[in-house]
mmCIF file of C-alpha atoms in Angstrom:
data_model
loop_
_atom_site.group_PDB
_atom_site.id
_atom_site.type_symbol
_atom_site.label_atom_id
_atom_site.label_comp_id
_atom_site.label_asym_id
_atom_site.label_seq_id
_atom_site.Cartn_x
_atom_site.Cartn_y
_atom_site.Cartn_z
ATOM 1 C CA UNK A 3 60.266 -6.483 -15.294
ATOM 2 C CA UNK A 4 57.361 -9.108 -14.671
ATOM 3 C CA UNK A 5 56.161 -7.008 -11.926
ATOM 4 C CA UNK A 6 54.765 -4.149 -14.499
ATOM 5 C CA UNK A 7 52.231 -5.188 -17.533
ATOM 6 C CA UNK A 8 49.205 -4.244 -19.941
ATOM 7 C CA UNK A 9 46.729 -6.715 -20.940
ATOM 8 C CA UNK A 10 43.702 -6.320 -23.224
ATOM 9 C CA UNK A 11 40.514 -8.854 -23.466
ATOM 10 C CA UNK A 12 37.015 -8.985 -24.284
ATOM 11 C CA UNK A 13 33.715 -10.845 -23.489
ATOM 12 C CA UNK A 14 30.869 -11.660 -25.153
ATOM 13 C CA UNK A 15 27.989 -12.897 -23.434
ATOM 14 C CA UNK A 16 24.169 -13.765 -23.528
ATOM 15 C CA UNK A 17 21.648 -14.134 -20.789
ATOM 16 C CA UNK A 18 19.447 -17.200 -21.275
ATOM 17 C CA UNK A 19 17.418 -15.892 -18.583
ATOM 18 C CA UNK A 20 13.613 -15.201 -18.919
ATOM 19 C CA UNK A 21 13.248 -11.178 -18.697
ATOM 20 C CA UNK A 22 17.200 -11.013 -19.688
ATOM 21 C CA UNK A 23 18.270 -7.649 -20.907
ATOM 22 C CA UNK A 24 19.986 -8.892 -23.983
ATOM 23 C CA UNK A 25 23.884 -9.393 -24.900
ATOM 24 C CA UNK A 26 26.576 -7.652 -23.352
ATOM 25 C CA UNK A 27 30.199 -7.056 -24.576
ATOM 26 C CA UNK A 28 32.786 -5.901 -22.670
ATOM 27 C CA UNK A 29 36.311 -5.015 -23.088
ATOM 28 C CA UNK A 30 38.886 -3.936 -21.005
ATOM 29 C CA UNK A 31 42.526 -2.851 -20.827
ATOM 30 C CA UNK A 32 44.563 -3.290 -17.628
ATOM 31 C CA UNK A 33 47.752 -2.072 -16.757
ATOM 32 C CA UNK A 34 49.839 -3.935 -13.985
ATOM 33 C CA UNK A 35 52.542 -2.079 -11.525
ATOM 34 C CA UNK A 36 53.674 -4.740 -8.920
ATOM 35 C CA UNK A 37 50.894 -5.628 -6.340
ATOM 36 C CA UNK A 38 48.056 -3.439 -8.071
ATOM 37 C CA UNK A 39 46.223 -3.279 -10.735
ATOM 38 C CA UNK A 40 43.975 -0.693 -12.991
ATOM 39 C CA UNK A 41 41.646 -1.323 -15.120
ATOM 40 C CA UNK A 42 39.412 0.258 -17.604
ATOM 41 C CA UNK A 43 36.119 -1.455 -18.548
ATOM 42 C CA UNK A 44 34.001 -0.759 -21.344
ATOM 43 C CA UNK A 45 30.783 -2.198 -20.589
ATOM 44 C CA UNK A 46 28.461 -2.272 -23.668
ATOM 45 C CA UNK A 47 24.862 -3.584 -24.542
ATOM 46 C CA UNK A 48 23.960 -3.172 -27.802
ATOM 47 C CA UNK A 49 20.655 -3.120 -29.257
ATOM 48 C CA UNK A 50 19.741 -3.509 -33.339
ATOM 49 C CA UNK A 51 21.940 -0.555 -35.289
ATOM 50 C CA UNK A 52 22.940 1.742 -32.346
ATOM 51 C CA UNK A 53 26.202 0.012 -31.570
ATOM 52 C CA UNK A 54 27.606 3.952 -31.392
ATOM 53 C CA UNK A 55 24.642 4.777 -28.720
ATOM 54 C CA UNK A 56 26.432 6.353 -25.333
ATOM 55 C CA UNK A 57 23.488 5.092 -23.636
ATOM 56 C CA UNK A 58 24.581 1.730 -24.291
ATOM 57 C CA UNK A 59 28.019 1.785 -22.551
ATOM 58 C CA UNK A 60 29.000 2.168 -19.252
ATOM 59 C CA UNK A 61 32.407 2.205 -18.264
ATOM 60 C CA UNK A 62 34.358 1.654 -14.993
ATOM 61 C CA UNK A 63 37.789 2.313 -13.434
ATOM 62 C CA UNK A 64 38.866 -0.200 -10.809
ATOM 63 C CA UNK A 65 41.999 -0.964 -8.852
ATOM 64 C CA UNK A 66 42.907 -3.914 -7.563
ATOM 65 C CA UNK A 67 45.696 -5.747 -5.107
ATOM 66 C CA UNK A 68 45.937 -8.858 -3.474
ATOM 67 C CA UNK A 69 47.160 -9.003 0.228
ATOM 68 C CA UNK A 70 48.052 -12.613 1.217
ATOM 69 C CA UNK A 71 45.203 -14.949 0.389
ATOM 70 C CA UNK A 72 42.313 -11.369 0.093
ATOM 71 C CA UNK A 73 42.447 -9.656 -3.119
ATOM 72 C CA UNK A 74 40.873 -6.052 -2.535
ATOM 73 C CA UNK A 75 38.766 -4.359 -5.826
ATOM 74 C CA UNK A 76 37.557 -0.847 -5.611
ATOM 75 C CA UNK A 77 35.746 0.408 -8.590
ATOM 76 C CA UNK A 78 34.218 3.247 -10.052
ATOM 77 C CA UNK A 79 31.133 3.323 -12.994
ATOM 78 C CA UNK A 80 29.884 5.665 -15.090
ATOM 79 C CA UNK A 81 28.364 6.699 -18.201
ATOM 80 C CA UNK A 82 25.788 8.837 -20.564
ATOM 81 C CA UNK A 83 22.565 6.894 -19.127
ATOM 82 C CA UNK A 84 23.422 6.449 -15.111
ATOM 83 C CA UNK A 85 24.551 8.150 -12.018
ATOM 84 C CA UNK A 86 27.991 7.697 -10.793
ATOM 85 C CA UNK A 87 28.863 4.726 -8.776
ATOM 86 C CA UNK A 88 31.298 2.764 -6.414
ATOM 87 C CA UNK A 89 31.896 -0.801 -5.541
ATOM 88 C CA UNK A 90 34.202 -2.287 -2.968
ATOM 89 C CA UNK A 91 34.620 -6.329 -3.132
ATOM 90 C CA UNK A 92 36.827 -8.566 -0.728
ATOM 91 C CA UNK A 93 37.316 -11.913 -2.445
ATOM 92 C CA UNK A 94 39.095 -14.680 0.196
ATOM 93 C CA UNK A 95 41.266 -17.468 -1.545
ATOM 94 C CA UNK A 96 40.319 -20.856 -0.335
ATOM 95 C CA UNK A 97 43.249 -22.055 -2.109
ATOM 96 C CA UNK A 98 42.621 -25.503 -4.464
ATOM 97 C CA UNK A 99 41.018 -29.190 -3.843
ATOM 98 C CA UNK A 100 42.026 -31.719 -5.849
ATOM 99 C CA UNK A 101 43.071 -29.350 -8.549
ATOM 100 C CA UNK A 102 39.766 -26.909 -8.258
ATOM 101 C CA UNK A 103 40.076 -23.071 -6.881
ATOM 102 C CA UNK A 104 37.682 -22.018 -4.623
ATOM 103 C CA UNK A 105 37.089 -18.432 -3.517
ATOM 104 C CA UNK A 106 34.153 -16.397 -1.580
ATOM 105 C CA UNK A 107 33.757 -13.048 -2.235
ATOM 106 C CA UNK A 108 31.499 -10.125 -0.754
ATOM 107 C CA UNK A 109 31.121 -7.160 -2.556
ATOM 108 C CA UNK A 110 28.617 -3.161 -1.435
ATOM 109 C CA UNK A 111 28.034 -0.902 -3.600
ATOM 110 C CA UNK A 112 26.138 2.042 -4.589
ATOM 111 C CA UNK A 113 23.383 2.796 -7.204
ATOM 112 C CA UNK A 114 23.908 0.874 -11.089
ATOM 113 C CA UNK A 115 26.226 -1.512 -9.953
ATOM 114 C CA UNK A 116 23.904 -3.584 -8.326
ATOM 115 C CA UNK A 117 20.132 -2.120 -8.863
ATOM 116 C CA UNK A 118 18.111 -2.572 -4.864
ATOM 117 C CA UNK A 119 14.191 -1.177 -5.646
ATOM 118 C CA UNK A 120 11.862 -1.025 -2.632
ATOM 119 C CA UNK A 121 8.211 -2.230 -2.458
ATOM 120 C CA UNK A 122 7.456 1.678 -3.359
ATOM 121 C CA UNK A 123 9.945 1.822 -6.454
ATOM 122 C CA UNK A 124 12.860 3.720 -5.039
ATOM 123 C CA UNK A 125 15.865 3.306 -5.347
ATOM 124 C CA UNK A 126 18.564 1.836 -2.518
ATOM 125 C CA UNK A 127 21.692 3.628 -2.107
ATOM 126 C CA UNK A 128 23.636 0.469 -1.205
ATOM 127 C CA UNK A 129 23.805 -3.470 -2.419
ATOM 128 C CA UNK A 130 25.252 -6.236 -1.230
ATOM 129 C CA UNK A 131 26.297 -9.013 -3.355
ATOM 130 C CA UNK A 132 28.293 -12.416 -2.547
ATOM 131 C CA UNK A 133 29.909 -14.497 -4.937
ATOM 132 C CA UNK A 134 31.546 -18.821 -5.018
ATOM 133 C CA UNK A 135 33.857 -18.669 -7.130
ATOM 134 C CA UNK A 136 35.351 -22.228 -8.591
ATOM 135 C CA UNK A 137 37.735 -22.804 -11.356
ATOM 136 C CA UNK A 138 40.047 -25.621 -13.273
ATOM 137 C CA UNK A 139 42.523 -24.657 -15.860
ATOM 138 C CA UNK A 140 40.469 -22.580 -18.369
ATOM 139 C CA UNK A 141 37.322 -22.884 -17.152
ATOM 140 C CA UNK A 142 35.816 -20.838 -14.105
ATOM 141 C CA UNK A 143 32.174 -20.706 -12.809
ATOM 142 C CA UNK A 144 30.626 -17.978 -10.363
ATOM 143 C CA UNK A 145 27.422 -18.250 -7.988
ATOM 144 C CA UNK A 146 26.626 -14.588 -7.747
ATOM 145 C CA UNK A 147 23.589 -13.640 -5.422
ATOM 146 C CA UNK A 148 22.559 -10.290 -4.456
ATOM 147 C CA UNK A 149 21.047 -10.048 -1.444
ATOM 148 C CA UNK A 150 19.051 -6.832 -1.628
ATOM 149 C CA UNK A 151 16.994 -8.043 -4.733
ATOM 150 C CA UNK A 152 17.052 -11.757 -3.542
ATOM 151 C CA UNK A 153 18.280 -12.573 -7.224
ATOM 152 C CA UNK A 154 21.437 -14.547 -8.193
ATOM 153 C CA UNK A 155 23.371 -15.246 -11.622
ATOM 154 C CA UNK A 156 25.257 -18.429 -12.653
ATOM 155 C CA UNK A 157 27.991 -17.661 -14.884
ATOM 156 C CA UNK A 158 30.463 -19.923 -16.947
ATOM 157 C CA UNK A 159 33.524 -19.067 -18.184
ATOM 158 C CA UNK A 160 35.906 -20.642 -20.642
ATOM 159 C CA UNK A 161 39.289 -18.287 -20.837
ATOM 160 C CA UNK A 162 41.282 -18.604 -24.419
#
Protein backbone atom coordinates (compact mmCIF):
# COMPACT_ATOMS: atom_id res chain seq x y z
CA UNK A 1 0.00 0.00 0.00
CA UNK A 2 1.50 3.54 -0.97
CA UNK A 3 -0.67 5.06 1.55
CA UNK A 4 1.55 3.54 4.63
CA UNK A 5 5.59 4.17 4.75
CA UNK A 6 8.90 4.71 6.89
CA UNK A 7 11.52 6.99 5.80
CA UNK A 8 14.86 7.81 7.45
CA UNK A 9 17.21 11.05 6.66
CA UNK A 10 19.66 13.24 8.12
CA UNK A 11 21.05 16.85 8.01
CA UNK A 12 24.04 18.37 8.53
CA UNK A 13 24.31 21.92 8.83
CA UNK A 14 26.48 25.03 9.81
CA UNK A 15 25.52 28.52 10.74
CA UNK A 16 27.70 31.12 9.02
CA UNK A 17 26.16 33.55 11.21
CA UNK A 18 28.18 35.88 13.56
CA UNK A 19 27.29 34.65 17.31
CA UNK A 20 26.11 31.13 15.60
CA UNK A 21 25.86 28.32 18.04
CA UNK A 22 27.86 25.89 16.04
CA UNK A 23 26.80 22.73 13.77
CA UNK A 24 23.78 20.88 14.13
CA UNK A 25 22.87 17.31 12.95
CA UNK A 26 19.73 15.98 12.86
CA UNK A 27 18.13 12.80 12.01
CA UNK A 28 14.86 11.60 11.86
CA UNK A 29 12.66 8.58 11.16
CA UNK A 30 9.06 9.00 9.96
CA UNK A 31 6.48 6.63 9.61
CA UNK A 32 3.53 7.35 7.10
CA UNK A 33 -0.29 5.95 7.60
CA UNK A 34 -2.45 7.61 4.82
CA UNK A 35 -3.04 11.41 5.41
CA UNK A 36 -0.66 11.68 8.59
CA UNK A 37 2.45 11.51 9.47
CA UNK A 38 4.89 10.90 12.71
CA UNK A 39 7.98 11.71 13.14
CA UNK A 40 10.82 11.36 15.47
CA UNK A 41 13.63 13.97 15.43
CA UNK A 42 16.87 13.72 16.92
CA UNK A 43 18.16 17.08 17.15
CA UNK A 44 21.91 17.15 18.03
CA UNK A 45 24.73 19.85 18.48
CA UNK A 46 27.82 18.58 19.14
CA UNK A 47 30.67 20.20 20.65
CA UNK A 48 34.64 18.81 20.57
CA UNK A 49 34.53 14.94 22.10
CA UNK A 50 31.05 14.88 23.79
CA UNK A 51 29.16 13.60 20.79
CA UNK A 52 27.44 11.07 23.65
CA UNK A 53 26.49 14.37 25.84
CA UNK A 54 22.41 14.25 26.55
CA UNK A 55 22.73 17.85 26.85
CA UNK A 56 23.48 18.05 23.34
CA UNK A 57 20.30 16.44 21.87
CA UNK A 58 16.96 17.36 21.89
CA UNK A 59 14.43 15.37 20.40
CA UNK A 60 10.84 15.94 19.14
CA UNK A 61 7.68 13.99 18.20
CA UNK A 62 5.49 15.64 15.58
CA UNK A 63 2.46 14.71 13.54
CA UNK A 64 1.58 15.93 10.55
CA UNK A 65 -1.46 15.96 7.74
CA UNK A 66 -2.26 17.92 4.93
CA UNK A 67 -5.94 19.09 4.38
CA UNK A 68 -6.41 20.44 0.80
CA UNK A 69 -3.79 23.03 0.01
CA UNK A 70 -2.89 23.54 4.50
CA UNK A 71 -0.64 21.01 5.84
CA UNK A 72 -1.15 21.03 9.78
CA UNK A 73 2.29 20.10 12.12
CA UNK A 74 1.93 19.69 15.81
CA UNK A 75 5.05 18.90 17.64
CA UNK A 76 6.41 18.08 20.80
CA UNK A 77 10.39 18.72 22.17
CA UNK A 78 12.26 17.55 24.75
CA UNK A 79 15.39 16.56 26.24
CA UNK A 80 18.18 16.31 29.23
CA UNK A 81 19.01 20.25 29.04
CA UNK A 82 15.31 21.98 28.41
CA UNK A 83 11.78 22.14 29.52
CA UNK A 84 9.14 20.46 27.58
CA UNK A 85 7.67 22.11 24.62
CA UNK A 86 4.92 22.40 21.85
CA UNK A 87 4.68 23.87 18.45
CA UNK A 88 1.70 24.18 16.17
CA UNK A 89 2.52 25.41 12.39
CA UNK A 90 -0.09 26.00 9.48
CA UNK A 91 1.84 26.06 6.22
CA UNK A 92 -0.64 27.31 3.05
CA UNK A 93 0.35 25.89 -0.49
CA UNK A 94 0.56 28.62 -3.02
CA UNK A 95 0.86 25.98 -5.50
CA UNK A 96 3.91 26.56 -8.36
CA UNK A 97 5.00 29.57 -10.87
CA UNK A 98 6.74 28.76 -13.65
CA UNK A 99 7.96 25.56 -12.13
CA UNK A 100 8.82 27.17 -8.44
CA UNK A 101 6.66 26.13 -5.12
CA UNK A 102 5.73 28.70 -3.00
CA UNK A 103 4.30 28.28 0.50
CA UNK A 104 3.69 30.67 3.73
CA UNK A 105 3.69 29.25 6.85
CA UNK A 106 2.92 30.54 10.54
CA UNK A 107 3.97 28.64 13.28
CA UNK A 108 3.39 29.47 18.02
CA UNK A 109 4.99 27.81 20.21
CA UNK A 110 6.11 27.48 23.65
CA UNK A 111 9.51 27.78 25.49
CA UNK A 112 12.93 26.06 23.39
CA UNK A 113 11.36 25.94 20.25
CA UNK A 114 11.60 29.37 19.55
CA UNK A 115 13.61 31.26 22.56
CA UNK A 116 11.36 35.10 23.24
CA UNK A 117 13.66 37.00 26.25
CA UNK A 118 12.25 40.29 27.57
CA UNK A 119 14.19 43.55 28.18
CA UNK A 120 14.46 42.04 31.96
CA UNK A 121 15.78 38.47 30.83
CA UNK A 122 12.73 36.33 31.23
CA UNK A 123 11.58 34.11 29.47
CA UNK A 124 8.19 34.26 27.03
CA UNK A 125 5.89 31.46 27.20
CA UNK A 126 4.87 31.79 23.54
CA UNK A 127 6.67 32.60 19.92
CA UNK A 128 5.57 33.30 16.84
CA UNK A 129 7.45 32.50 13.82
CA UNK A 130 6.53 32.85 9.91
CA UNK A 131 8.19 31.20 7.23
CA UNK A 132 8.40 31.70 2.64
CA UNK A 133 8.99 28.79 1.63
CA UNK A 134 10.26 28.34 -2.27
CA UNK A 135 11.52 25.32 -3.98
CA UNK A 136 12.60 23.71 -7.62
CA UNK A 137 13.33 20.10 -8.00
CA UNK A 138 15.99 19.41 -5.31
CA UNK A 139 16.60 22.51 -4.08
CA UNK A 140 14.35 24.44 -1.46
CA UNK A 141 15.04 27.77 0.38
CA UNK A 142 13.16 29.14 3.61
CA UNK A 143 12.82 32.89 4.93
CA UNK A 144 12.20 32.13 8.55
CA UNK A 145 11.55 35.24 10.88
CA UNK A 146 10.51 35.17 14.36
CA UNK A 147 8.69 37.82 15.39
CA UNK A 148 9.12 37.89 19.15
CA UNK A 149 13.02 38.21 18.90
CA UNK A 150 12.81 40.31 15.62
CA UNK A 151 15.47 37.74 14.20
CA UNK A 152 15.15 35.69 10.96
CA UNK A 153 17.22 32.69 9.32
CA UNK A 154 17.85 32.03 5.59
CA UNK A 155 18.19 28.49 4.92
CA UNK A 156 19.19 26.47 1.70
CA UNK A 157 18.51 23.20 1.01
CA UNK A 158 19.74 20.74 -1.58
CA UNK A 159 17.70 17.20 -1.05
CA UNK A 160 19.78 13.91 -2.38
Amino acid sequence: NDDIGVATAGLAAISIASGATGPEIDSYITYHAGPISISLTDYFNPTGKELSNPDHHLYEISANTTLGKIDLLAGFLTGESIENSIWVEGTYDFGNFDGVGVSLGVGIGTENYVVSVDNKGKKEAIALSSTLNLSKGDYSASYVSNVDTDTSYLVFLKSF
